[in-house]
Amino acid sequence: MSTHAEHLAAVRVLLATTRRTVLTYGETDLIPEADRPTDYIIVDLARMFGGAEALDGTVASTMWRLGTLAVSTDEDNANVLLDDCATALEGKTMPVGDTETGPVCFESAVAVGADDGMFSGRTDWTYDYS
Amino acid sequence: MRVHVVGGVADLARDLKSIKVKARKDMRATVRDGIRAGNTLAKANAERSSGRHGKHYPKAFRAEMNSSLFGSGSATISGEYGPITGPKQGRMSFENGSRNQKPHRDLARSADVIGGSFAQEVRALPDRWFW
C-alpha cells in the first residue's frame, strides 16, 4: 500500500528537471494572485481504480491519473512548459515505496488557451503501480 | 464423452448470411447501451462535484449516437456522451478545470468504470451471433 504523498513526491522529483515552479491546487490557492510566478505547473494526482485483493492474496495493480497544467503569462511559453512536462514524465518510471511504478503514459491533452488573464494548457497522464 | 453435432455446413452458411445483417444492428445497440451507461455515471459524478455554482451543469449531459461510417473494408460505429453546449452551464470548464479550479473529471472517471465492461460487451458480440 502506498500513500498519495509518496506518489506526489515521486512526481515532483521527475518534474524538478523542468526547473519550473511546481504547485498543487491547494498551494496555488495560498499564493495571492499578484505574487504568483509568471510560469508555473499545477499538478493534480488521484488514484483511478485497482487495488482489489483476490482470494489467493494477490492484489490488482492500481492506476493513477496525473494532470499537469502549464500556466504562463505568455502563450508560447505555456506550450514550452507543456513540452518540458512531457520530457520529464513521458515513459519514465518512479520509485514509490519498495517498488517502481509503470511508465507514465500520455492520456489526453487540452491545447493552450486563455485562462483567467494568463494562458494554460493541460496534459493528463496515467501510470500503474503494483 | 460423446459430442453430437446437429447442423452442418449449410447451417453455417445460413448463419453467416444472417450475421451480416444482424451484426450491424447489434454493434450499434452495444455502443448505444455503452454511452447511455457512461452518461448515467458521468451525470451522477457531475451532480456530486458541480456544487452550488454549477447546479445546472449535470442537466446538460446527453448520450448521442453518431452516424456510422462504412467503407474501405472497415466500419466505425460511434457515440458520445457528456455536456452539450445548448443548455444552461453546458459550456462550463469543469471537466478539465483551469488555473483557479481543479478538474472535476466527471467524464474521465465514468470512462474508467465503463471502459472495462464496454470492452467485454464488444468481445461477447461474436459469441452471441453463432450460438
mmCIF file of N, CA and C in Angstrom, chain B residues 19-110:
data_model
loop_
_atom_site.group_PDB
_atom_site.id
_atom_site.type_symbol
_atom_site.label_atom_id
_atom_site.label_comp_id
_atom_site.label_asym_id
_atom_site.label_seq_id
_atom_site.Cartn_x
_atom_site.Cartn_y
_atom_site.Cartn_z
ATOM 1 N N ILE B 19 -25.789 -13.210 -40.008
ATOM 2 C CA ILE B 19 -24.906 -12.433 -39.120
ATOM 3 C C ILE B 19 -24.556 -11.093 -39.760
ATOM 4 N N LYS B 20 -24.369 -11.131 -41.080
ATOM 5 C CA LYS B 20 -24.007 -9.914 -41.800
ATOM 6 C C LYS B 20 -25.028 -8.799 -41.555
ATOM 7 N N VAL B 21 -26.290 -9.211 -41.481
ATOM 8 C CA VAL B 21 -27.353 -8.226 -41.265
ATOM 9 C C VAL B 21 -27.476 -7.882 -39.782
ATOM 10 N N LYS B 22 -27.426 -8.929 -38.963
ATOM 11 C CA LYS B 22 -27.628 -8.767 -37.522
ATOM 12 C C LYS B 22 -26.484 -7.991 -36.849
ATOM 13 N N ALA B 23 -25.263 -8.200 -37.335
ATOM 14 C CA ALA B 23 -24.085 -7.634 -36.674
ATOM 15 C C ALA B 23 -24.163 -6.117 -36.565
ATOM 16 N N ARG B 24 -24.546 -5.474 -37.656
ATOM 17 C CA ARG B 24 -24.566 -4.014 -37.648
ATOM 18 C C ARG B 24 -25.534 -3.494 -36.577
ATOM 19 N N LYS B 25 -26.716 -4.141 -36.524
ATOM 20 C CA LYS B 25 -27.735 -3.728 -35.550
ATOM 21 C C LYS B 25 -27.238 -3.961 -34.113
ATOM 22 N N ASP B 26 -26.646 -5.129 -33.908
ATOM 23 C CA ASP B 26 -26.168 -5.467 -32.559
ATOM 24 C C ASP B 26 -25.024 -4.555 -32.109
ATOM 25 N N MET B 27 -24.124 -4.248 -33.039
ATOM 26 C CA MET B 27 -22.985 -3.407 -32.674
ATOM 27 C C MET B 27 -23.456 -1.994 -32.317
ATOM 28 N N ARG B 28 -24.412 -1.499 -33.083
ATOM 29 C CA ARG B 28 -24.960 -0.163 -32.766
ATOM 30 C C ARG B 28 -25.628 -0.185 -31.388
ATOM 31 N N ALA B 29 -26.368 -1.272 -31.112
ATOM 32 C CA ALA B 29 -27.072 -1.373 -29.819
ATOM 33 C C ALA B 29 -26.068 -1.423 -28.665
ATOM 34 N N THR B 30 -24.953 -2.129 -28.875
ATOM 35 C CA THR B 30 -23.936 -2.229 -27.817
ATOM 36 C C THR B 30 -23.302 -0.871 -27.542
ATOM 37 N N VAL B 31 -23.006 -0.142 -28.621
ATOM 38 C CA VAL B 31 -22.428 1.202 -28.444
ATOM 39 C C VAL B 31 -23.446 2.110 -27.754
ATOM 40 N N ARG B 32 -24.721 2.011 -28.185
ATOM 41 C CA ARG B 32 -25.756 2.871 -27.592
ATOM 42 C C ARG B 32 -25.901 2.581 -26.089
ATOM 43 N N ASP B 33 -25.918 1.295 -25.731
ATOM 44 C CA ASP B 33 -26.014 0.933 -24.300
ATOM 45 C C ASP B 33 -24.796 1.462 -23.531
ATOM 46 N N GLY B 34 -23.639 1.371 -24.169
ATOM 47 C CA GLY B 34 -22.389 1.815 -23.527
ATOM 48 C C GLY B 34 -22.406 3.304 -23.227
ATOM 49 N N ILE B 35 -22.832 4.100 -24.214
ATOM 50 C CA ILE B 35 -22.815 5.557 -23.972
ATOM 51 C C ILE B 35 -23.914 5.965 -22.987
ATOM 52 N N ARG B 36 -25.019 5.222 -22.993
ATOM 53 C CA ARG B 36 -26.075 5.543 -22.012
ATOM 54 C C ARG B 36 -25.572 5.265 -20.590
ATOM 55 N N ALA B 37 -24.923 4.125 -20.431
ATOM 56 C CA ALA B 37 -24.389 3.773 -19.106
ATOM 57 C C ALA B 37 -23.318 4.784 -18.688
ATOM 58 N N GLY B 38 -22.451 5.137 -19.629
ATOM 59 C CA GLY B 38 -21.392 6.111 -19.336
ATOM 60 C C GLY B 38 -21.980 7.449 -18.941
ATOM 61 N N ASN B 39 -23.016 7.865 -19.662
ATOM 62 C CA ASN B 39 -23.638 9.161 -19.378
ATOM 63 C C ASN B 39 -24.294 9.184 -18.005
ATOM 64 N N THR B 40 -24.921 8.052 -17.651
ATOM 65 C CA THR B 40 -25.555 7.977 -16.324
ATOM 66 C C THR B 40 -24.511 8.159 -15.227
ATOM 67 N N LEU B 41 -23.376 7.470 -15.401
ATOM 68 C CA LEU B 41 -22.312 7.584 -14.399
ATOM 69 C C LEU B 41 -21.727 8.988 -14.366
ATOM 70 N N ALA B 42 -21.467 9.557 -15.553
ATOM 71 C CA ALA B 42 -20.853 10.881 -15.630
ATOM 72 C C ALA B 42 -21.774 11.936 -15.024
ATOM 73 N N LYS B 43 -23.061 11.795 -15.305
ATOM 74 C CA LYS B 43 -24.038 12.749 -14.764
ATOM 75 C C LYS B 43 -24.087 12.657 -13.230
ATOM 76 N N ALA B 44 -24.050 11.415 -12.739
ATOM 77 C CA ALA B 44 -24.043 11.228 -11.279
ATOM 78 C C ALA B 44 -22.777 11.841 -10.678
ATOM 79 N N ASN B 45 -21.639 11.670 -11.361
ATOM 80 C CA ASN B 45 -20.395 12.299 -10.892
ATOM 81 C C ASN B 45 -20.551 13.819 -10.855
ATOM 82 N N ALA B 46 -21.145 14.365 -11.934
ATOM 83 C CA ALA B 46 -21.303 15.822 -12.035
ATOM 84 C C ALA B 46 -22.237 16.344 -10.947
ATOM 85 N N GLU B 47 -23.257 15.567 -10.624
ATOM 86 C CA GLU B 47 -24.188 16.010 -9.569
ATOM 87 C C GLU B 47 -23.461 16.113 -8.224
ATOM 88 N N ARG B 48 -22.486 15.226 -8.030
ATOM 89 C CA ARG B 48 -21.728 15.264 -6.775
ATOM 90 C C ARG B 48 -20.692 16.380 -6.771
ATOM 91 N N SER B 49 -20.102 16.653 -7.944
ATOM 92 C CA SER B 49 -18.925 17.539 -7.950
ATOM 93 C C SER B 49 -19.215 18.987 -8.339
ATOM 94 N N SER B 50 -20.343 19.238 -8.994
ATOM 95 C CA SER B 50 -20.514 20.587 -9.567
ATOM 96 C C SER B 50 -20.832 21.667 -8.528
ATOM 97 N N GLY B 51 -21.424 21.281 -7.421
ATOM 98 C CA GLY B 51 -21.652 22.248 -6.342
ATOM 99 C C GLY B 51 -22.709 23.291 -6.670
ATOM 100 N N ARG B 52 -22.812 24.281 -5.781
ATOM 101 C CA ARG B 52 -23.857 25.291 -5.892
ATOM 102 C C ARG B 52 -23.704 26.131 -7.162
ATOM 103 N N HIS B 53 -22.442 26.437 -7.529
ATOM 104 C CA HIS B 53 -22.223 27.308 -8.695
ATOM 105 C C HIS B 53 -22.508 26.596 -10.015
ATOM 106 N N GLY B 54 -22.557 25.282 -9.971
ATOM 107 C CA GLY B 54 -22.780 24.560 -11.222
ATOM 108 C C GLY B 54 -24.015 23.688 -11.170
ATOM 109 N N LYS B 55 -25.026 24.165 -10.506
ATOM 110 C CA LYS B 55 -26.190 23.297 -10.265
ATOM 111 C C LYS B 55 -26.920 22.904 -11.553
ATOM 112 N N HIS B 56 -26.751 23.693 -12.628
ATOM 113 C CA HIS B 56 -27.424 23.347 -13.891
ATOM 114 C C HIS B 56 -26.563 22.416 -14.763
ATOM 115 N N TYR B 57 -25.281 22.362 -14.450
ATOM 116 C CA TYR B 57 -24.326 21.618 -15.291
ATOM 117 C C TYR B 57 -24.728 20.151 -15.525
ATOM 118 N N PRO B 58 -25.105 19.390 -14.499
ATOM 119 C CA PRO B 58 -25.441 17.966 -14.742
ATOM 120 C C PRO B 58 -26.622 17.781 -15.696
ATOM 121 N N LYS B 59 -27.500 18.792 -15.757
ATOM 122 C CA LYS B 59 -28.672 18.670 -16.633
ATOM 123 C C LYS B 59 -28.293 18.774 -18.109
ATOM 124 N N ALA B 60 -27.077 19.200 -18.389
ATOM 125 C CA ALA B 60 -26.637 19.364 -19.786
ATOM 126 C C ALA B 60 -26.065 18.070 -20.368
ATOM 127 N N PHE B 61 -26.045 16.985 -19.562
ATOM 128 C CA PHE B 61 -25.434 15.734 -20.026
ATOM 129 C C PHE B 61 -26.373 14.954 -20.947
ATOM 130 N N ARG B 62 -25.845 14.519 -22.084
ATOM 131 C CA ARG B 62 -26.616 13.751 -23.065
ATOM 132 C C ARG B 62 -25.747 12.618 -23.619
ATOM 133 N N ALA B 63 -26.423 11.571 -24.107
ATOM 134 C CA ALA B 63 -25.743 10.492 -24.848
ATOM 135 C C ALA B 63 -26.314 10.473 -26.257
ATOM 136 N N GLU B 64 -25.468 10.567 -27.255
ATOM 137 C CA GLU B 64 -25.952 10.621 -28.640
ATOM 138 C C GLU B 64 -25.130 9.718 -29.540
ATOM 139 N N MET B 65 -25.827 9.003 -30.419
ATOM 140 C CA MET B 65 -25.132 8.183 -31.412
ATOM 141 C C MET B 65 -24.672 9.072 -32.570
ATOM 142 N N ASN B 66 -23.507 8.800 -33.084
ATOM 143 C CA ASN B 66 -23.033 9.489 -34.287
ATOM 144 C C ASN B 66 -23.423 8.668 -35.515
ATOM 145 N N SER B 67 -23.269 9.251 -36.687
ATOM 146 C CA SER B 67 -23.533 8.490 -37.911
ATOM 147 C C SER B 67 -22.488 7.390 -38.042
ATOM 148 N N SER B 68 -22.932 6.220 -38.480
ATOM 149 C CA SER B 68 -21.970 5.132 -38.699
ATOM 150 C C SER B 68 -21.276 5.341 -40.039
ATOM 151 N N LEU B 69 -20.029 4.934 -40.105
ATOM 152 C CA LEU B 69 -19.271 5.063 -41.343
ATOM 153 C C LEU B 69 -18.877 3.678 -41.832
ATOM 154 N N PHE B 70 -19.253 3.353 -43.047
ATOM 155 C CA PHE B 70 -18.894 2.055 -43.629
ATOM 156 C C PHE B 70 -18.168 2.298 -44.936
ATOM 157 N N GLY B 71 -17.117 1.542 -45.170
ATOM 158 C CA GLY B 71 -16.400 1.683 -46.434
ATOM 159 C C GLY B 71 -14.963 1.291 -46.291
ATOM 160 N N SER B 72 -14.307 1.092 -47.434
ATOM 161 C CA SER B 72 -12.890 0.704 -47.477
ATOM 162 C C SER B 72 -12.622 -0.510 -46.596
ATOM 163 N N GLY B 73 -13.562 -1.427 -46.545
ATOM 164 C CA GLY B 73 -13.335 -2.672 -45.804
ATOM 165 C C GLY B 73 -13.403 -2.531 -44.310
ATOM 166 N N SER B 74 -13.874 -1.393 -43.811
ATOM 167 C CA SER B 74 -13.965 -1.253 -42.362
ATOM 168 C C SER B 74 -15.240 -0.510 -41.990
ATOM 169 N N ALA B 75 -15.552 -0.529 -40.729
ATOM 170 C CA ALA B 75 -16.751 0.166 -40.263
ATOM 171 C C ALA B 75 -16.455 0.860 -38.947
ATOM 172 N N THR B 76 -17.051 2.010 -38.770
ATOM 173 C CA THR B 76 -16.906 2.719 -37.498
ATOM 174 C C THR B 76 -18.289 3.047 -36.970
ATOM 175 N N ILE B 77 -18.559 2.531 -35.790
ATOM 176 C CA ILE B 77 -19.819 2.849 -35.131
ATOM 177 C C ILE B 77 -19.450 3.603 -33.860
ATOM 178 N N SER B 78 -19.954 4.798 -33.709
ATOM 179 C CA SER B 78 -19.537 5.576 -32.546
ATOM 180 C C SER B 78 -20.693 6.364 -31.947
ATOM 181 N N GLY B 79 -20.516 6.693 -30.698
ATOM 182 C CA GLY B 79 -21.461 7.536 -29.990
ATOM 183 C C GLY B 79 -20.679 8.372 -29.006
ATOM 184 N N GLU B 80 -21.279 9.376 -28.444
ATOM 185 C CA GLU B 80 -20.562 10.187 -27.461
ATOM 186 C C GLU B 80 -21.506 10.627 -26.360
ATOM 187 N N TYR B 81 -20.939 10.932 -25.220
ATOM 188 C CA TYR B 81 -21.760 11.441 -24.125
ATOM 189 C C TYR B 81 -21.007 12.530 -23.381
ATOM 190 N N GLY B 82 -21.778 13.340 -22.670
ATOM 191 C CA GLY B 82 -21.178 14.445 -21.928
ATOM 192 C C GLY B 82 -22.056 15.668 -22.032
ATOM 193 N N PRO B 83 -21.598 16.800 -21.478
ATOM 194 C CA PRO B 83 -22.426 18.007 -21.514
ATOM 195 C C PRO B 83 -22.483 18.587 -22.920
ATOM 196 N N ILE B 84 -23.677 18.981 -23.365
ATOM 197 C CA ILE B 84 -23.779 19.676 -24.648
ATOM 198 C C ILE B 84 -23.876 21.175 -24.364
ATOM 199 N N THR B 85 -23.551 21.968 -25.387
ATOM 200 C CA THR B 85 -23.370 23.403 -25.129
ATOM 201 C C THR B 85 -24.689 24.176 -25.045
ATOM 202 N N GLY B 86 -25.786 23.631 -25.555
ATOM 203 C CA GLY B 86 -27.049 24.369 -25.571
ATOM 204 C C GLY B 86 -27.604 24.717 -24.187
ATOM 205 N N PRO B 87 -27.838 23.733 -23.348
ATOM 206 C CA PRO B 87 -28.451 24.020 -22.050
ATOM 207 C C PRO B 87 -27.574 24.900 -21.154
ATOM 208 N N LYS B 88 -28.218 25.452 -20.137
ATOM 209 C CA LYS B 88 -27.523 26.302 -19.172
ATOM 210 C C LYS B 88 -26.300 25.603 -18.595
ATOM 211 N N GLN B 89 -25.195 26.282 -18.548
ATOM 212 C CA GLN B 89 -23.928 25.810 -17.972
ATOM 213 C C GLN B 89 -23.294 24.638 -18.724
ATOM 214 N N GLY B 90 -23.819 24.309 -19.909
ATOM 215 C CA GLY B 90 -23.236 23.222 -20.692
ATOM 216 C C GLY B 90 -21.805 23.510 -21.137
ATOM 217 N N ARG B 91 -21.426 24.792 -21.157
ATOM 218 C CA ARG B 91 -20.065 25.160 -21.576
ATOM 219 C C ARG B 91 -19.091 25.292 -20.408
ATOM 220 N N MET B 92 -19.533 24.997 -19.212
ATOM 221 C CA MET B 92 -18.642 25.150 -18.054
ATOM 222 C C MET B 92 -17.401 24.272 -18.230
ATOM 223 N N SER B 93 -16.261 24.778 -17.742
ATOM 224 C CA SER B 93 -14.997 24.055 -17.947
ATOM 225 C C SER B 93 -14.663 23.143 -16.772
ATOM 226 N N PHE B 94 -15.690 22.529 -16.196
ATOM 227 C CA PHE B 94 -15.453 21.689 -15.019
ATOM 228 C C PHE B 94 -14.558 20.488 -15.322
ATOM 229 N N GLU B 95 -14.735 19.863 -16.490
ATOM 230 C CA GLU B 95 -14.028 18.611 -16.782
ATOM 231 C C GLU B 95 -12.510 18.766 -16.656
ATOM 232 N N ASN B 96 -11.964 19.764 -17.355
ATOM 233 C CA ASN B 96 -10.510 19.921 -17.368
ATOM 234 C C ASN B 96 -9.998 20.987 -16.408
ATOM 235 N N GLY B 97 -10.912 21.726 -15.804
ATOM 236 C CA GLY B 97 -10.505 22.730 -14.835
ATOM 237 C C GLY B 97 -9.795 23.907 -15.465
ATOM 238 N N SER B 98 -9.187 24.711 -14.627
ATOM 239 C CA SER B 98 -8.415 25.872 -15.087
ATOM 240 C C SER B 98 -7.379 26.155 -14.015
ATOM 241 N N ARG B 99 -6.671 27.275 -14.154
ATOM 242 C CA ARG B 99 -5.610 27.518 -13.174
ATOM 243 C C ARG B 99 -6.159 27.834 -11.790
ATOM 244 N N ASN B 100 -7.433 28.233 -11.726
ATOM 245 C CA ASN B 100 -8.029 28.532 -10.423
ATOM 246 C C ASN B 100 -9.090 27.534 -9.993
ATOM 247 N N GLN B 101 -9.222 26.474 -10.759
ATOM 248 C CA GLN B 101 -10.254 25.484 -10.415
ATOM 249 C C GLN B 101 -9.776 24.088 -10.796
ATOM 250 N N LYS B 102 -9.723 23.212 -9.841
ATOM 251 C CA LYS B 102 -9.196 21.877 -10.154
ATOM 252 C C LYS B 102 -10.164 21.116 -11.070
ATOM 253 N N PRO B 103 -9.636 20.226 -11.900
ATOM 254 C CA PRO B 103 -10.515 19.494 -12.828
ATOM 255 C C PRO B 103 -11.437 18.531 -12.087
ATOM 256 N N HIS B 104 -12.687 18.457 -12.517
ATOM 257 C CA HIS B 104 -13.629 17.535 -11.870
ATOM 258 C C HIS B 104 -13.525 16.126 -12.456
ATOM 259 N N ARG B 105 -13.220 16.034 -13.751
ATOM 260 C CA ARG B 105 -13.044 14.740 -14.429
ATOM 261 C C ARG B 105 -14.265 13.824 -14.276
ATOM 262 N N ASP B 106 -15.440 14.400 -14.387
ATOM 263 C CA ASP B 106 -16.663 13.589 -14.297
ATOM 264 C C ASP B 106 -16.708 12.580 -15.445
ATOM 265 N N LEU B 107 -16.299 13.002 -16.628
ATOM 266 C CA LEU B 107 -16.326 12.116 -17.801
ATOM 267 C C LEU B 107 -15.219 11.076 -17.732
ATOM 268 N N ALA B 108 -14.018 11.540 -17.427
ATOM 269 C CA ALA B 108 -12.883 10.609 -17.383
ATOM 270 C C ALA B 108 -13.123 9.512 -16.359
ATOM 271 N N ARG B 109 -13.687 9.893 -15.197
ATOM 272 C CA ARG B 109 -13.917 8.901 -14.149
ATOM 273 C C ARG B 109 -15.032 7.932 -14.537
ATOM 274 N N SER B 110 -16.001 8.420 -15.315
ATOM 275 C CA SER B 110 -17.049 7.499 -15.782
ATOM 276 C C SER B 110 -16.456 6.511 -16.788
#
